[in-house]
Short mmCIF file of C-alpha atoms in Angstrom, two decimals:
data_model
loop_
_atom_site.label_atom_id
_atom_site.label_comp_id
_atom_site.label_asym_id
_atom_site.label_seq_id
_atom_site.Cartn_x
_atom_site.Cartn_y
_atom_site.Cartn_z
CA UNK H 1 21.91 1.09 30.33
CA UNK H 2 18.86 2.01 27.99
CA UNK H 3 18.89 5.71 29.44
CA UNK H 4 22.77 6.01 28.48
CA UNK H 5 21.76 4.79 25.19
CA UNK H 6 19.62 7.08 24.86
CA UNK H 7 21.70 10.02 25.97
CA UNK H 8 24.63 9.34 24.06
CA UNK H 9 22.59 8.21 20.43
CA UNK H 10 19.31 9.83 20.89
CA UNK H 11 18.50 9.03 17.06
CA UNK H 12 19.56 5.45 16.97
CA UNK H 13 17.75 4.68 20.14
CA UNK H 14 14.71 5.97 18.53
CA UNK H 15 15.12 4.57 15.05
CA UNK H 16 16.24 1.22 17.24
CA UNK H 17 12.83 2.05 19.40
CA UNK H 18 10.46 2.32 16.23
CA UNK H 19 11.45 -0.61 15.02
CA UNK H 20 10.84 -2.66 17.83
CA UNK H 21 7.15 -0.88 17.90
CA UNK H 22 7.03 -1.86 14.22
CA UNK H 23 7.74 -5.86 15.15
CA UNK H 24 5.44 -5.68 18.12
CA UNK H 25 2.48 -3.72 15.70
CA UNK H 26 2.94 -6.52 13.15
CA UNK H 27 2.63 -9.38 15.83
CA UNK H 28 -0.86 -7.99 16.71
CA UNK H 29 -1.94 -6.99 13.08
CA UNK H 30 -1.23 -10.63 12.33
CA UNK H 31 -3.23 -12.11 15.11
CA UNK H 32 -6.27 -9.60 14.84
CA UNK H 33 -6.18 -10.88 11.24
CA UNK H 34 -6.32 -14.94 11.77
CA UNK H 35 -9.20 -13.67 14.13
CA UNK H 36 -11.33 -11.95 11.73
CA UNK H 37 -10.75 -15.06 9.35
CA UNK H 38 -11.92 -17.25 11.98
CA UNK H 39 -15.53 -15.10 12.37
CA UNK H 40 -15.58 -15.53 8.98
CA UNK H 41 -18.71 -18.25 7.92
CA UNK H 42 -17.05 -21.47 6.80
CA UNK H 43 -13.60 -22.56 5.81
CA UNK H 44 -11.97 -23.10 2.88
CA UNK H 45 -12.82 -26.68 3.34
CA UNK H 46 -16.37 -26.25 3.10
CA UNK H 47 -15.54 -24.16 -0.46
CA UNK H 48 -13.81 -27.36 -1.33
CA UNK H 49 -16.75 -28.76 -0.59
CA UNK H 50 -18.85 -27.20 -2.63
CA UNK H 51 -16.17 -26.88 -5.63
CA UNK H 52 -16.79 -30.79 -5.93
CA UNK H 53 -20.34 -30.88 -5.58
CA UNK H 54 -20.62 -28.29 -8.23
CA UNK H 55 -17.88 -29.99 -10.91
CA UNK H 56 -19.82 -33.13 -10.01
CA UNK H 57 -23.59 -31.75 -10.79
CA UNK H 58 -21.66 -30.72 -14.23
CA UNK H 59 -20.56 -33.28 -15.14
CA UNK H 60 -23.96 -35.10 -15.72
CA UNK H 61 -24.50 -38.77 -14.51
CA UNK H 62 -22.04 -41.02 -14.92
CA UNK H 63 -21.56 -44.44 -17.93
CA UNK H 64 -23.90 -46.62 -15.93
CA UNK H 65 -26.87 -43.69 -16.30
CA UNK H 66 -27.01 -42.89 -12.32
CA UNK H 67 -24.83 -41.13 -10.28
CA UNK H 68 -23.86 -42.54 -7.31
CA UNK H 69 -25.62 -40.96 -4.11
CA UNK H 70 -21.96 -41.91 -1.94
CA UNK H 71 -20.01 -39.42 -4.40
CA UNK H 72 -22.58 -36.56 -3.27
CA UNK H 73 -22.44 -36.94 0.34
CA UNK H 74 -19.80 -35.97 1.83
CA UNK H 75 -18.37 -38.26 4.67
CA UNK H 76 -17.93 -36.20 7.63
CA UNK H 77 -15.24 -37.83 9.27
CA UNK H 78 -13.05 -37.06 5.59
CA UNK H 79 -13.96 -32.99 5.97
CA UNK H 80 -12.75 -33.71 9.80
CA UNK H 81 -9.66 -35.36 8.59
CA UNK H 82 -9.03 -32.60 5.97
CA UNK H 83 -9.18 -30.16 8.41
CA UNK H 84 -6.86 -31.80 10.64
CA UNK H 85 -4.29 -31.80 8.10
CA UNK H 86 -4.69 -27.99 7.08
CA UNK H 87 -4.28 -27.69 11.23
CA UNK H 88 -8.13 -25.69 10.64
CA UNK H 89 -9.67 -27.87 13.38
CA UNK H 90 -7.10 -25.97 16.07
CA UNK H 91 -8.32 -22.45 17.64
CA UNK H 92 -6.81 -19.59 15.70
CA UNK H 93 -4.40 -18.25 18.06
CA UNK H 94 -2.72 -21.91 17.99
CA UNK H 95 -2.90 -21.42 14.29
CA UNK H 96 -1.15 -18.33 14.59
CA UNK H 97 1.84 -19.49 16.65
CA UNK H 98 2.18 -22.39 14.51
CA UNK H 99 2.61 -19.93 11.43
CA UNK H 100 4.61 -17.57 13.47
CA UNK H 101 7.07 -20.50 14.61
CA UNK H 102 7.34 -21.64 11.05
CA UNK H 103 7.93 -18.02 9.57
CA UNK H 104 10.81 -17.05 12.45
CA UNK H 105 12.66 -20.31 13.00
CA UNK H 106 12.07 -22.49 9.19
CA UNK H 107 11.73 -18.89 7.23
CA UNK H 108 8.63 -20.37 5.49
CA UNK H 109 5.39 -18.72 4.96
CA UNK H 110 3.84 -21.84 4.20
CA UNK H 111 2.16 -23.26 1.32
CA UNK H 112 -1.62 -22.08 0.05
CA UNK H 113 -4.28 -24.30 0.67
CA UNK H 114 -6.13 -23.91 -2.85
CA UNK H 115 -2.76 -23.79 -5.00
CA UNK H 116 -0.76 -26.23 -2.78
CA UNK H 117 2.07 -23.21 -4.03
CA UNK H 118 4.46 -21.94 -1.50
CA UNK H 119 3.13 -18.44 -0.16
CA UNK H 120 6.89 -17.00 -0.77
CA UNK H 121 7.16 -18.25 -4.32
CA UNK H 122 3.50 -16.46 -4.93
CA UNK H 123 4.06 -13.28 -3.28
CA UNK H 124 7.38 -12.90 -5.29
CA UNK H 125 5.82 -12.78 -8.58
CA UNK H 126 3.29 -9.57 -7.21
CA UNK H 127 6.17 -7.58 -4.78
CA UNK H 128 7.46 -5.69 -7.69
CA UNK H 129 4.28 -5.28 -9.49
CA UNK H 130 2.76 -3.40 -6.44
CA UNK H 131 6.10 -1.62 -5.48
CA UNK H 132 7.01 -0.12 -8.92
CA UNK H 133 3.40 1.09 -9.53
CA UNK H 134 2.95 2.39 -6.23
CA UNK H 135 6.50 4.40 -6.18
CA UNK H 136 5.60 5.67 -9.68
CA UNK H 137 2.54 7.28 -8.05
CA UNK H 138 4.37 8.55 -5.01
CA UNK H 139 7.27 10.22 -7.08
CA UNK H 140 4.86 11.95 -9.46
CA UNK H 141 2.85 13.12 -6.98
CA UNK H 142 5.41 14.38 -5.20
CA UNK H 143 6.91 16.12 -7.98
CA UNK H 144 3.73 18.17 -9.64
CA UNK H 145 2.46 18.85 -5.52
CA UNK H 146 6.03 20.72 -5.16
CA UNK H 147 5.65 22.44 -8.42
CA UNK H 148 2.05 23.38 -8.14
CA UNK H 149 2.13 24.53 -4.30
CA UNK H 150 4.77 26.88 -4.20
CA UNK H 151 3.60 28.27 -7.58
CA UNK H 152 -0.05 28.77 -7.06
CA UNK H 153 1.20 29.99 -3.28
CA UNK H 154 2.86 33.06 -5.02
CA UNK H 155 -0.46 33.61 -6.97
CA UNK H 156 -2.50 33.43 -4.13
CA UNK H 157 -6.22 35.11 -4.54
CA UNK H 158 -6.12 35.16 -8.59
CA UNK H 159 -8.74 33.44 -10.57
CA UNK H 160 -6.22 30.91 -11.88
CA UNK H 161 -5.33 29.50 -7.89
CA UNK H 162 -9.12 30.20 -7.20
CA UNK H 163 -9.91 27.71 -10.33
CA UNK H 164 -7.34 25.22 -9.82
CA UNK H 165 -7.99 24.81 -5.86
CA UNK H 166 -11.24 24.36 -6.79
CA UNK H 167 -10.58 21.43 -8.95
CA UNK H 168 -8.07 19.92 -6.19
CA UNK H 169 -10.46 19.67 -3.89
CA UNK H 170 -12.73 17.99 -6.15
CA UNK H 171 -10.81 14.83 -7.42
CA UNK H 172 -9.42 14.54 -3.50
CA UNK H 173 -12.98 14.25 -2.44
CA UNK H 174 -14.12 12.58 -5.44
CA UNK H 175 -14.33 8.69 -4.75
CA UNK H 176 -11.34 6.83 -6.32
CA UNK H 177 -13.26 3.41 -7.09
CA UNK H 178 -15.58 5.34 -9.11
CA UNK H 179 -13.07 7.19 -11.10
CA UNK H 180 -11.49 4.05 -11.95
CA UNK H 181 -14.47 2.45 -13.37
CA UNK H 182 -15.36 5.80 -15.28
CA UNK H 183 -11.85 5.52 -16.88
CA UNK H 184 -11.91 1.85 -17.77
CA UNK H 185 -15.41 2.72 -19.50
CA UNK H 186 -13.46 6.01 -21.24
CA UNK H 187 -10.44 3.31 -22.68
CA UNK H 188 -13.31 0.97 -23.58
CA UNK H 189 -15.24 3.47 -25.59
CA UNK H 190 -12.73 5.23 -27.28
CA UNK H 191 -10.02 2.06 -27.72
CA UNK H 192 -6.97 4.64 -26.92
CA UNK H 193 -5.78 2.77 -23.44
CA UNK H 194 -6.01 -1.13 -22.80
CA UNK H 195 -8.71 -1.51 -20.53
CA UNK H 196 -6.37 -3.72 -18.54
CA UNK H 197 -3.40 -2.53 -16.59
CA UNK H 198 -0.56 -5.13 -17.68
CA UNK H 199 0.56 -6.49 -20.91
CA UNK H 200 -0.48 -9.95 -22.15
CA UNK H 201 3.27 -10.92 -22.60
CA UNK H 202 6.08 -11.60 -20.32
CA UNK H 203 9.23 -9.20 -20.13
CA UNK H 204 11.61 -11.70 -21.17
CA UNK H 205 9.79 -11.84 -24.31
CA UNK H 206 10.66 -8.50 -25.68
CA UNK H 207 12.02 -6.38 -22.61
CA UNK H 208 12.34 -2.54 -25.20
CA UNK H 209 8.67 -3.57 -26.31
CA UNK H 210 7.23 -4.77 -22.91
CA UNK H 211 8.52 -1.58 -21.43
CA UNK H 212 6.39 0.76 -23.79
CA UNK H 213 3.53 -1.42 -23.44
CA UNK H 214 3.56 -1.22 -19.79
CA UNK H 215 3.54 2.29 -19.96
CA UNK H 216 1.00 2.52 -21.79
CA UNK H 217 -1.18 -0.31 -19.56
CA UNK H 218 -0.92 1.47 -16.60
CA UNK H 219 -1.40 5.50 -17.54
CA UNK H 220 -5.08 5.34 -16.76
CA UNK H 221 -4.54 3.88 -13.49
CA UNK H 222 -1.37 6.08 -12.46
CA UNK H 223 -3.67 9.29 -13.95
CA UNK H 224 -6.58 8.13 -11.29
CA UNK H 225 -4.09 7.81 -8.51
CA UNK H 226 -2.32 11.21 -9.24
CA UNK H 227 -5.81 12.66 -9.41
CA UNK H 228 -6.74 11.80 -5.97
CA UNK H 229 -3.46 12.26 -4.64
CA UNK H 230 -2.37 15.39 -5.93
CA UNK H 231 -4.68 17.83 -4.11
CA UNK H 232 -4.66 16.87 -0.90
CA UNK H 233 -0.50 17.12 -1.20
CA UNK H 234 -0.56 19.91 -2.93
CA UNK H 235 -3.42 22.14 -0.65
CA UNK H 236 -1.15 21.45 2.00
CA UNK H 237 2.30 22.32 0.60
CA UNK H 238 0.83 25.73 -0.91
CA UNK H 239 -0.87 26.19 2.60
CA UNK H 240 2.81 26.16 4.33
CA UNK H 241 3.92 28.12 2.08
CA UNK H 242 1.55 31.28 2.77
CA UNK H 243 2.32 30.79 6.37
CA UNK H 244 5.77 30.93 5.98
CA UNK H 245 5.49 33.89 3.49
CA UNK H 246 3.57 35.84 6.70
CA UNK H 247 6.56 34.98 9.50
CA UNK H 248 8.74 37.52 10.43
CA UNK H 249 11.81 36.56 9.06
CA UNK H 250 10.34 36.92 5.79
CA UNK H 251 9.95 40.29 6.12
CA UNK H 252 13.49 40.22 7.51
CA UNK H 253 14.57 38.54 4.59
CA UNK H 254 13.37 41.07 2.07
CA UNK H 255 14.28 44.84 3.86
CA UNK H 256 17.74 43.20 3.85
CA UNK H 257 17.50 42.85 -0.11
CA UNK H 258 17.35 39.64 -0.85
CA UNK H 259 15.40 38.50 -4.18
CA UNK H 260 12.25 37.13 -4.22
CA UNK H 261 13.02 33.54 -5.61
CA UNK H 262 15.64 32.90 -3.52
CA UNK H 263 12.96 34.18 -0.50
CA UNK H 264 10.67 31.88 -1.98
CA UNK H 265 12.98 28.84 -2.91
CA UNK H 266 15.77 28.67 -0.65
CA UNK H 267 14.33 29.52 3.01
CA UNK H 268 10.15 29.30 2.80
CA UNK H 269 10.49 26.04 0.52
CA UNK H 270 12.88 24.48 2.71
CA UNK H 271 10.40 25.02 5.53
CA UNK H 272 7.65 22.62 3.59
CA UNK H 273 9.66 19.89 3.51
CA UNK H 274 8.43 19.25 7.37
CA UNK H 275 4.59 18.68 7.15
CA UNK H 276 5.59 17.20 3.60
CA UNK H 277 7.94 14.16 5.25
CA UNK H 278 4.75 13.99 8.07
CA UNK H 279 2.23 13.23 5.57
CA UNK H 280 4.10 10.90 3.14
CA UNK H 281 3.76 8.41 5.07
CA UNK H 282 -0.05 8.62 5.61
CA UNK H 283 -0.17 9.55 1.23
CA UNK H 284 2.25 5.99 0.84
CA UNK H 285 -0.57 4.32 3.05
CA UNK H 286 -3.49 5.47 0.83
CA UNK H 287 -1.88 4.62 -2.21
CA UNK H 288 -1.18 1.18 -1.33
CA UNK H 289 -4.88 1.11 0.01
CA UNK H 290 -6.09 2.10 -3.06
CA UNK H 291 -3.86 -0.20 -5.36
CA UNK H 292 -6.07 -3.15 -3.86
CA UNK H 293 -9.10 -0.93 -5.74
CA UNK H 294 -7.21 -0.23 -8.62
CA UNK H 295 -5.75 -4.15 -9.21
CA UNK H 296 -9.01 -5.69 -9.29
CA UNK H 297 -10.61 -2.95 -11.54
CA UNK H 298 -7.54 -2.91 -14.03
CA UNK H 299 -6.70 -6.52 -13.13
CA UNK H 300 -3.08 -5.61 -12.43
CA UNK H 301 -1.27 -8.65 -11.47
CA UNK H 302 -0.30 -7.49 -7.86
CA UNK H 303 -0.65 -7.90 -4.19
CA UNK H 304 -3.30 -6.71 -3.52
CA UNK H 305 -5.18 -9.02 -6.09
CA UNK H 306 -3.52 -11.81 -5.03
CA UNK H 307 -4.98 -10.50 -1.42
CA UNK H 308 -8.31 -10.17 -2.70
CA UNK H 309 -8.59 -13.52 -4.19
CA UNK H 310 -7.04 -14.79 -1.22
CA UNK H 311 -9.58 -13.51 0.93
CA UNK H 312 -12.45 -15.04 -1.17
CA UNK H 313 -11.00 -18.24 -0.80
CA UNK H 314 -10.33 -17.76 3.18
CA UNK H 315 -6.86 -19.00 1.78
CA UNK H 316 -5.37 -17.74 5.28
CA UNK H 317 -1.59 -18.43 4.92
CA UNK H 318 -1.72 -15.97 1.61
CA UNK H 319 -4.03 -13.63 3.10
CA UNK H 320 -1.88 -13.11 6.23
CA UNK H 321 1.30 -13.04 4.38
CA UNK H 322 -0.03 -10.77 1.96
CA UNK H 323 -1.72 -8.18 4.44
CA UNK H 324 1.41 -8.55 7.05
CA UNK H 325 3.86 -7.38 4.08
CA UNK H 326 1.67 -4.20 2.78
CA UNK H 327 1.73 -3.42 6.71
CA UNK H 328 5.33 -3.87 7.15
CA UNK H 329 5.47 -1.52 3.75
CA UNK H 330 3.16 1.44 5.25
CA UNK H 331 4.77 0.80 8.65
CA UNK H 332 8.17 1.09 7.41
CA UNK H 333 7.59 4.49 5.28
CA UNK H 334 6.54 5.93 8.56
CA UNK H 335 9.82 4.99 10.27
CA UNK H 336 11.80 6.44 7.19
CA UNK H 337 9.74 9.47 6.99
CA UNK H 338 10.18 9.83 11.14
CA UNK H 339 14.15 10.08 10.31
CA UNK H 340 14.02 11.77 7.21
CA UNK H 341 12.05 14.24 9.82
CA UNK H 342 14.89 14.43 11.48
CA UNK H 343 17.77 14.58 9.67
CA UNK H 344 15.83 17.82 7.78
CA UNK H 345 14.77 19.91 11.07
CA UNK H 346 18.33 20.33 13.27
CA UNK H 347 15.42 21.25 15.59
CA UNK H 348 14.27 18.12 16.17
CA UNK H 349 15.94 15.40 18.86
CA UNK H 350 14.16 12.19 19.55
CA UNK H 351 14.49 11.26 22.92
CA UNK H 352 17.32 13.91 23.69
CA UNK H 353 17.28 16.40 27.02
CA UNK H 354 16.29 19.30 26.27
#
């Protein structure tokens, strides 16, 4: 039945087939990551723990001029019992399951164990944030690497391609956290860019206003991320390009008479879109990656933040939701970029007999 299937809607079955590798890739992301939590030294019971004992050696002694040596020591069957109801005292892969039942069957990601919030209600107010800077970054990117790589491609050898792959391959190898901090230092210095990368007021406020303010939050971290993402994108697009300006039906191309920009723009460009689609998904990876940099830095109220904060807390149910959607994110653009892959090349047929 599956090799009919596959014969009769090659494309399907493999968009059909990636997805399925997607699920199965997310179940053991998920359970690698309770693991690693559970190496981790101590629980977020113990930082309760030590919360108290701090907020208590604060607060000085108490009316009756000595503090109580019972409100210091911890009874150990109470830590127990707090465990047990935080289901910590069970082995992680039962922990997992648990969470996995609850997320398929009840559609609940639970509720954090600092904030008592529910998980869904806390990664809802950070999606957007994350998504909207991160596409922001992907379409400029994408844009200026087009623009740049077929242009400096027809300018190949000069001083001005020499010059600006020079600087490409600087801010692609130059290291992004450090860029970030040297910017934040630049807006702190001169006072022209918020050295934070939100607005201190809600959109409902004043939507026009909040809009321009945003915009104006988040250009120093949108210039880092275009800085480092730019010249890898754009090496590689004005690399295809000078190997498609050297194949033979180039040179076909021009003894029939055909102009140079349409040479250029309607058959060698269309030929970049290939290795383009391939790498997206590995360029929507690193930007994501790097947004967890970038949101602590900037403190950009996002999900990788919320992640970070998460994982300093060992707050597992927001950690693992947190990390399991960025995957599905990355994991998805891969999928999309395999089909955009293949509606562009007619060349390419998943799964079909050749």
């Amino acid at each position: 039945m599956f090799q009919k299937f596959k014969q009769k809607a090659p494309l399907l079955y493999f968009i059909l087939s990636r997805i399925v590798t997607m699920i199965f890739l997310l179940f053991f992301l998920g359970f690698a990551l309770f693991g690693l939590m559970e190496l981790a030294p101590g629980d977020i019971v113990d930082q309760m723990m030590t919360q108290q004992l701090m907020a208590s050696a604060q607060s000085g002694p108490n009316s009756s001029g000595a503090t109580s040596g019972k409100e210091n020591n911890f009874d150990e069957e109470l830590l127990a019992k707090t465990r047990e109801e935080l289901g910590l005292d069970k082995p992680f892969y039962v922990q997992y399951f648990k969470w996995l039942k609850r997320v398929i069957v009840n559609h609940d990601l639970g509720v954090s164990l600092i904030s008592r919030a529910p998980v869904s209600f806390l990664l809802k107010s950070r999606i957007m944030n994350t998504i909207v800077l991160n596409l922001i970054s992907l379409v400029f990117i994408t844009i200026f690497s087009f623009i740049l790589g077929v242009y400096f491609s027809s300018k190949a050898g000069t001083r001005l391609d020499v010059g600006v792959t020079f600087f490409a391959l600087f801010f692609h190898a130059f290291p992004g956290i450090l860029l970030l901090i040297l910017m934040q230092l630049a807006a702190s210095i001169t006072g022209l860019f918020p050295v934070t990368a939100y607005p201190d007021f809600p959109a409902s406020a004043a939507p026009v206003k909040f809009t321009f303010s945003y915009i104006h939050h988040i250009f120093l971290p949108l210039f880092c991320s275009f800085l480092g993402g730019v010249g890898g994108t754009m090496r590689t697009i004005r690399a295809t390009m000078l190997d498609q300006m050297g194949m033979p039906y180039i040179f076909a191309l021009r003894a029939r008479g055909i102009s140079e920009r349409r040479v250029y723009l309607n058959h060698a460009f269309r030929n970049t879109l290939n290795p383009y689609i391939t790498g997206s998904a590995n360029l929507l990876a690193s930007l994501f990656g790097g947004s967890l940099i970038m949101e602590i830095i900037f403190a950009y109220p996002g999900v990788g933040r919320l992640t970070y904060e998460a994982v300093l807390q060992q707050d597992i149910n927001l950690v693992l939701a947190n990390s399991m959607f960025l995957s599905a994110l990355v994991l998805a653009g891969m999928v999309i970029s395999d089909i955009l892959l293949a509606f562009v090349d007619p060349r390419i047929r998943y799964g079909a007999d050749k």
